[in-house]
Coordinates of C-alpha atoms in Angstrom, one line a residue:
M1 CA 14.1 -10.8 -1.4
S2 CA 12.9 -7.9 -3.6
V3 CA 9.7 -6.0 -3.1
S4 CA 8.5 -7.1 -6.5
R5 CA 9.1 -10.7 -5.7
I6 CA 7.2 -10.4 -2.4
S7 CA 4.3 -8.7 -4.2
A8 CA 4.3 -11.4 -6.9
R9 CA 4.0 -14.1 -4.3
V10 CA 1.3 -12.3 -2.4
M11 CA -0.6 -11.9 -5.7
F12 CA -0.1 -15.6 -6.4
A13 CA -1.6 -16.7 -3.1
G14 CA -4.5 -14.3 -3.5
A15 CA -5.2 -15.3 -7.1
L16 CA -5.3 -19.0 -6.3
T17 CA -7.6 -18.4 -3.4
L18 CA -10.0 -16.5 -5.6
L19 CA -9.9 -19.2 -8.2
L20 CA -10.7 -21.8 -5.6
I21 CA -13.7 -19.8 -4.3
A22 CA -14.9 -19.3 -7.9
G23 CA -14.7 -22.9 -8.6
I24 CA -12.5 -22.5 -11.7
F25 CA -10.5 -25.5 -10.9
A26 CA -13.0 -28.2 -11.8
G27 CA -13.4 -31.4 -9.9
P28 CA -13.6 -32.5 -6.3
S29 CA -11.7 -30.8 -3.5
A30 CA -8.0 -31.3 -3.8
A31 CA -6.9 -30.6 -0.2
H32 CA -3.7 -32.3 0.7
R33 CA -5.5 -34.8 3.0
D34 CA -7.5 -36.0 -0.1
R35 CA -4.5 -37.1 -2.1
P36 CA -2.1 -39.9 -1.1
H37 CA 1.2 -38.8 0.3
G38 CA 3.6 -39.8 -2.4
A39 CA 0.9 -41.6 -4.3
S40 CA 2.0 -45.1 -5.1
H41 CA 5.6 -44.0 -5.3
H42 CA 6.6 -44.2 -1.6
P43 CA 10.1 -45.7 -0.9
G44 CA 10.4 -49.4 -1.5
A45 CA 7.1 -49.8 -3.3
H46 CA 8.4 -49.8 -6.9
R47 CA 11.4 -50.3 -9.1
V48 CA 13.6 -47.2 -9.6
L49 CA 11.9 -44.7 -12.0
I50 CA 13.6 -43.7 -15.2
I51 CA 12.6 -40.1 -16.0
G52 CA 13.4 -38.9 -19.5
H53 CA 15.1 -35.5 -18.8
R54 CA 13.6 -33.0 -21.3
G55 CA 12.5 -36.1 -23.2
S56 CA 15.8 -37.7 -24.3
A57 CA 18.1 -34.7 -24.5
G58 CA 21.1 -36.9 -25.2
Y59 CA 19.7 -37.9 -28.6
R60 CA 17.4 -35.2 -29.9
P61 CA 17.1 -31.4 -29.4
E62 CA 15.5 -31.1 -25.9
H63 CA 11.8 -30.4 -25.3
T64 CA 10.7 -31.5 -28.7
L65 CA 8.0 -34.0 -29.5
A66 CA 10.7 -36.1 -31.1
A67 CA 12.8 -36.1 -27.9
Y68 CA 9.7 -37.0 -25.8
E69 CA 8.7 -39.8 -28.1
L70 CA 12.2 -41.3 -28.3
G71 CA 12.5 -41.2 -24.5
A72 CA 9.2 -43.1 -24.1
R73 CA 10.1 -45.6 -26.8
M74 CA 13.4 -46.2 -24.9
G75 CA 11.5 -47.2 -21.9
A76 CA 11.4 -44.1 -19.7
D77 CA 8.7 -44.3 -17.1
Y78 CA 8.1 -40.6 -17.2
I79 CA 9.0 -37.8 -19.6
E80 CA 9.8 -34.3 -18.3
P81 CA 8.5 -31.2 -20.0
D82 CA 9.6 -27.8 -18.6
L83 CA 6.8 -25.3 -18.8
V84 CA 6.9 -21.7 -19.7
T85 CA 4.2 -19.5 -21.3
T86 CA 3.7 -17.5 -24.4
K87 CA 2.5 -13.9 -24.7
D88 CA -1.0 -15.1 -25.3
H89 CA -0.8 -17.4 -22.2
V90 CA -0.3 -20.8 -23.6
L91 CA 1.9 -23.3 -21.9
V92 CA 4.8 -24.5 -24.1
A93 CA 7.8 -26.8 -23.4
R94 CA 11.1 -24.9 -23.2
H95 CA 13.9 -25.1 -20.6
E96 CA 13.9 -21.4 -20.0
P97 CA 11.9 -18.3 -21.1
N98 CA 15.0 -17.3 -23.1
I99 CA 14.9 -19.3 -26.3
T100 CA 18.1 -18.0 -27.9
D101 CA 20.0 -21.2 -27.5
T102 CA 17.2 -23.7 -28.2
T103 CA 15.6 -22.2 -31.3
D104 CA 16.6 -20.6 -34.6
V105 CA 14.9 -17.3 -33.5
A106 CA 18.2 -15.3 -34.2
S107 CA 18.0 -16.2 -37.9
H108 CA 14.5 -14.7 -38.2
P109 CA 14.8 -11.1 -39.3
E110 CA 11.2 -10.4 -38.6
F111 CA 11.9 -10.9 -34.9
A112 CA 15.1 -9.0 -34.7
G113 CA 13.4 -6.2 -32.8
R114 CA 12.2 -8.6 -30.1
K115 CA 15.7 -9.1 -28.8
T116 CA 15.9 -7.6 -25.3
T117 CA 17.5 -7.8 -21.9
K118 CA 15.6 -9.1 -18.9
T119 CA 16.4 -10.0 -15.3
I120 CA 14.9 -13.4 -14.3
D121 CA 15.4 -14.5 -10.7
G122 CA 18.2 -12.1 -10.2
V123 CA 20.1 -13.1 -13.4
T124 CA 20.3 -10.5 -16.2
Q125 CA 20.3 -12.0 -19.7
T126 CA 19.9 -10.9 -23.3
G127 CA 18.0 -12.7 -26.0
W128 CA 14.5 -13.6 -27.1
F129 CA 11.9 -14.7 -24.6
T130 CA 8.7 -16.8 -24.9
D131 CA 6.5 -14.2 -23.2
D132 CA 7.2 -11.7 -26.0
F133 CA 5.8 -14.1 -28.6
T134 CA 2.4 -15.5 -29.4
L135 CA 2.0 -19.2 -29.9
A136 CA 1.5 -18.6 -33.6
E137 CA 4.8 -16.8 -33.8
L138 CA 6.6 -19.4 -31.8
K139 CA 5.3 -22.1 -34.1
T140 CA 7.3 -20.4 -37.0
L141 CA 10.5 -21.2 -35.1
R142 CA 12.4 -24.5 -35.1
A143 CA 14.3 -26.1 -32.3
K144 CA 18.0 -26.6 -32.2
E145 CA 20.6 -28.5 -30.1
R146 CA 21.4 -26.5 -27.0
L147 CA 24.9 -28.0 -26.5
P148 CA 26.2 -28.4 -30.1
D149 CA 29.9 -28.8 -29.0
V150 CA 29.0 -31.6 -26.6
R151 CA 26.3 -33.4 -28.8
Q152 CA 27.4 -32.7 -32.4
R153 CA 25.3 -35.6 -33.7
N154 CA 22.1 -33.9 -32.3
T155 CA 22.7 -30.9 -34.6
L156 CA 21.6 -33.2 -37.4
Y157 CA 18.1 -32.6 -36.2
D158 CA 18.3 -28.8 -36.0
G159 CA 15.5 -27.1 -37.8
R160 CA 13.2 -30.2 -37.9
Y161 CA 10.9 -29.7 -34.9
Q162 CA 8.6 -27.0 -33.5
V163 CA 8.2 -25.8 -30.0
P164 CA 5.4 -28.0 -28.6
T165 CA 2.6 -26.9 -26.3
F166 CA 1.9 -28.8 -23.1
Q167 CA -1.3 -30.1 -24.6
E168 CA 0.6 -31.5 -27.5
V169 CA 3.0 -33.3 -25.1
I170 CA 0.0 -34.8 -23.3
D171 CA -1.6 -35.9 -26.6
L172 CA 1.6 -37.5 -27.7
V173 CA 1.8 -39.5 -24.4
K174 CA -1.8 -40.6 -24.8
R175 CA -1.1 -41.9 -28.3
L176 CA 2.1 -43.7 -27.1
D177 CA 0.2 -45.2 -24.2
R178 CA -2.1 -46.9 -26.7
E179 CA 0.6 -47.9 -29.1
L180 CA 3.1 -49.2 -26.5
H181 CA 0.5 -50.7 -24.2
R182 CA 1.9 -49.1 -21.1
D183 CA 1.2 -46.0 -19.0
I184 CA 3.8 -43.4 -19.6
G185 CA 4.0 -40.7 -17.0
I186 CA 4.4 -36.9 -17.3
Y187 CA 6.6 -34.9 -15.0
P188 CA 6.1 -31.2 -15.7
E189 CA 8.2 -28.5 -14.1
T190 CA 7.0 -24.9 -13.6
K191 CA 9.9 -22.8 -14.7
H192 CA 10.5 -19.4 -13.1
P193 CA 6.9 -19.1 -11.9
T194 CA 7.5 -15.9 -9.9
Y195 CA 8.9 -14.2 -13.0
F196 CA 5.9 -15.2 -15.2
R197 CA 3.4 -14.1 -12.5
A198 CA 5.1 -10.7 -12.2
E199 CA 4.7 -10.5 -16.0
G200 CA 0.9 -11.1 -15.7
L201 CA 1.3 -14.6 -17.2
P202 CA 1.0 -17.1 -14.3
L203 CA 1.8 -20.7 -15.0
E204 CA 0.0 -22.5 -12.2
E205 CA -3.6 -21.9 -13.2
L206 CA -2.9 -23.0 -16.7
L207 CA -1.2 -26.1 -15.4
V208 CA -4.1 -27.1 -13.2
Q209 CA -6.6 -26.4 -15.8
T210 CA -4.8 -28.5 -18.4
L211 CA -4.4 -31.4 -16.0
N212 CA -8.1 -31.2 -15.1
R213 CA -9.1 -31.0 -18.7
N214 CA -7.2 -34.2 -19.5
G215 CA -8.3 -36.2 -16.4
L216 CA -4.9 -36.1 -14.9
N217 CA -5.5 -34.2 -11.6
R218 CA -6.6 -37.3 -9.7
R219 CA -5.3 -40.0 -7.4
G220 CA -3.3 -42.6 -9.3
A221 CA -2.6 -40.4 -12.3
K222 CA 0.9 -41.0 -13.5
V223 CA 2.0 -37.4 -13.0
F224 CA 4.5 -35.6 -10.8
V225 CA 4.7 -31.7 -10.7
Q226 CA 8.0 -30.2 -9.7
S227 CA 9.5 -26.7 -9.0
F228 CA 12.5 -25.1 -7.5
E229 CA 10.3 -22.5 -5.9
I230 CA 8.5 -23.2 -2.7
S231 CA 5.5 -20.8 -2.6
N232 CA 4.0 -22.1 -5.8
L233 CA 4.3 -25.7 -4.7
K234 CA 2.6 -24.8 -1.4
A235 CA -0.3 -23.2 -3.3
L236 CA -0.5 -26.1 -5.8
N237 CA -0.6 -28.5 -2.9
K238 CA -4.1 -27.1 -2.2
V239 CA -5.5 -27.9 -5.6
L240 CA -3.6 -30.8 -7.0
R241 CA -4.1 -34.5 -6.2
V242 CA -0.9 -35.6 -7.9
P243 CA 2.5 -35.8 -6.1
L244 CA 4.6 -32.7 -5.8
V245 CA 8.4 -32.6 -5.9
Q246 CA 10.6 -29.9 -4.5
L247 CA 13.7 -29.4 -6.6
L248 CA 16.7 -28.4 -4.4
D249 CA 19.7 -26.2 -5.0
S250 CA 20.9 -26.9 -1.5
P251 CA 21.1 -30.2 0.4
D252 CA 20.2 -28.6 3.7
V253 CA 16.5 -27.7 3.1
L254 CA 14.7 -31.0 3.7
K255 CA 13.1 -29.8 6.9
G256 CA 9.4 -28.9 6.3
V257 CA 9.3 -30.1 2.7
A258 CA 7.0 -33.0 3.6
E259 CA 4.4 -30.6 4.8
Y260 CA 3.5 -29.6 1.2
A261 CA 5.4 -32.0 -1.2
D262 CA 5.9 -35.7 -1.7
G263 CA 9.4 -35.9 -3.0
V264 CA 12.6 -34.0 -3.6
G265 CA 14.8 -33.6 -6.7
P266 CA 18.3 -32.9 -5.5
F267 CA 21.5 -32.4 -7.5
K268 CA 23.1 -35.8 -7.6
D269 CA 26.3 -34.7 -5.8
Y270 CA 24.2 -34.2 -2.7
I271 CA 23.8 -38.0 -2.6
I272 CA 27.2 -39.2 -3.8
P273 CA 29.7 -36.4 -3.7
R274 CA 33.1 -36.3 -5.4
D275 CA 36.5 -35.5 -4.1
A276 CA 38.8 -32.8 -5.5
S277 CA 40.1 -35.2 -8.2
G278 CA 36.6 -36.0 -9.3
H279 CA 36.3 -39.5 -7.8
S280 CA 33.1 -40.7 -6.1
L281 CA 33.0 -40.5 -2.3
A282 CA 30.8 -42.6 0.0
P283 CA 27.1 -41.7 -0.1
T284 CA 25.8 -39.1 2.3
S285 CA 22.8 -39.6 4.5
F286 CA 20.6 -37.6 2.1
V287 CA 18.5 -40.5 0.8
A288 CA 17.9 -41.9 4.3
D289 CA 17.0 -38.5 5.7
A290 CA 14.5 -37.9 2.9
H291 CA 13.0 -41.3 3.2
A292 CA 12.7 -40.8 7.0
A293 CA 10.7 -37.7 6.2
G294 CA 8.4 -39.7 3.9
L295 CA 9.8 -38.2 0.7
V296 CA 10.8 -39.9 -2.5
V297 CA 14.2 -39.0 -4.0
H298 CA 14.7 -38.2 -7.8
P299 CA 18.2 -36.7 -8.3
Y300 CA 19.3 -34.9 -11.5
T301 CA 21.0 -35.0 -14.0
F302 CA 22.5 -38.2 -15.4
R303 CA 24.4 -38.0 -18.7
N304 CA 26.6 -40.4 -20.6
E305 CA 29.4 -38.1 -21.6
N306 CA 32.8 -38.3 -19.7
Q307 CA 32.7 -34.7 -18.6
F308 CA 29.5 -35.4 -16.5
L309 CA 30.7 -38.7 -15.0
P310 CA 32.9 -39.3 -11.9
L311 CA 36.6 -39.8 -12.8
E312 CA 36.5 -43.6 -12.2
D313 CA 33.7 -44.0 -14.9
R314 CA 35.4 -42.0 -17.6
R315 CA 36.8 -43.7 -20.7
G316 CA 39.6 -42.0 -22.7
T317 CA 40.4 -38.3 -22.8
D318 CA 37.6 -37.0 -25.0
P319 CA 35.2 -35.1 -22.6
N320 CA 32.3 -35.7 -25.0
A321 CA 32.9 -39.4 -25.5
Y322 CA 30.7 -41.8 -23.6
G323 CA 32.0 -43.3 -20.4
N324 CA 30.7 -46.1 -18.1
A325 CA 27.4 -44.4 -17.3
F326 CA 25.9 -47.8 -16.4
A327 CA 28.2 -47.8 -13.3
E328 CA 27.2 -44.4 -12.2
D329 CA 23.5 -45.1 -12.5
Q330 CA 23.8 -48.4 -10.6
R331 CA 25.8 -46.7 -7.9
F332 CA 22.9 -44.4 -7.3
F333 CA 20.3 -47.1 -7.5
A334 CA 22.3 -49.0 -4.8
A335 CA 22.3 -45.8 -2.7
G336 CA 18.5 -46.1 -2.5
V337 CA 17.2 -43.4 -4.9
D338 CA 13.6 -43.8 -6.1
G339 CA 14.3 -42.5 -9.6
I340 CA 16.7 -40.5 -11.8
F341 CA 16.5 -37.7 -14.3
T342 CA 18.6 -38.8 -17.3
D343 CA 19.3 -37.4 -20.7
N344 CA 19.9 -41.0 -21.9
P345 CA 16.8 -43.1 -20.9
D346 CA 17.9 -46.2 -22.6
T347 CA 21.1 -46.2 -20.5
G348 CA 19.1 -45.8 -17.3
V349 CA 16.6 -48.6 -18.3
A350 CA 19.5 -51.0 -19.1
A351 CA 21.4 -50.2 -15.9
R352 CA 18.2 -50.8 -13.9
N353 CA 17.4 -54.0 -15.6
E354 CA 20.9 -55.4 -15.4
G355 CA 21.3 -54.5 -11.8
G356 CA 17.9 -55.8 -10.7
F357 CA 16.7 -52.5 -9.5

């Protein structure tokens, strides 16, 4: 671990402590003992959750209000905004700080000088980054499909939608709650929080403040907060009353997660692996192990295209054609998962309903 990363994490812990002492996080004490472990989502207490990954990324450019609205209308229980920040410290929904592949920024000559090279979590990349733009500047850009070769139909919507703020996502959900007469959940992820904190633009305080302001930092609120990083979840555990989910890039790190989080989000192959030919193998013990630790399990990412499906569920030879995604979804439901992140919420909802999950 680099010295800068250690320093950033120390600064983070200290900053959150000072915020707590100062009372900036409004509302009653949010110590871990004050919020339910797993809220109402403990294993066996509900039907499988369908989480609209980046909204409904299979049908609209990801992390746009159009993608979130479509995902909700398709029946998703939760929609998932990934959160990054602008130069003027406003939370916006983008998958990464680098917006080169998800906006038309490269076609804006006024921003040509903003192109730069940065190292984020050890990966060096060149492009345009949200933390070099004010919100007003970002609002002049338009979203585009990130995987145009895979989802050519989504390119029809290129240039139609702005980059939304987190507050705009919450406002959309509130409106859809009223219109659809159901409680749609929000499942935000803090993206690269160590990087943003080192840049002087921490995500966590803004997240907590926004949830507080909207009455969502409370028991029973339909919110999960997720992150791949551990230190920020441990700190958030002291100030949030909603369930926390540890995203995993290794299947062997379950031990100790239940001390600060309520669930895990593993890569789906940790649950049902594949052999060398791409066929599904028997489920591992991952779900049972997580449930034994008191953790809910929400694997990622389920997609309809052949190239993302196990060999037995593919149809034809076109890697971008749809295969039998219903079969894969139901295989995971039968393995005991508590929810899935899917680019195609309507497929997940149909698979759940047809299978009685």
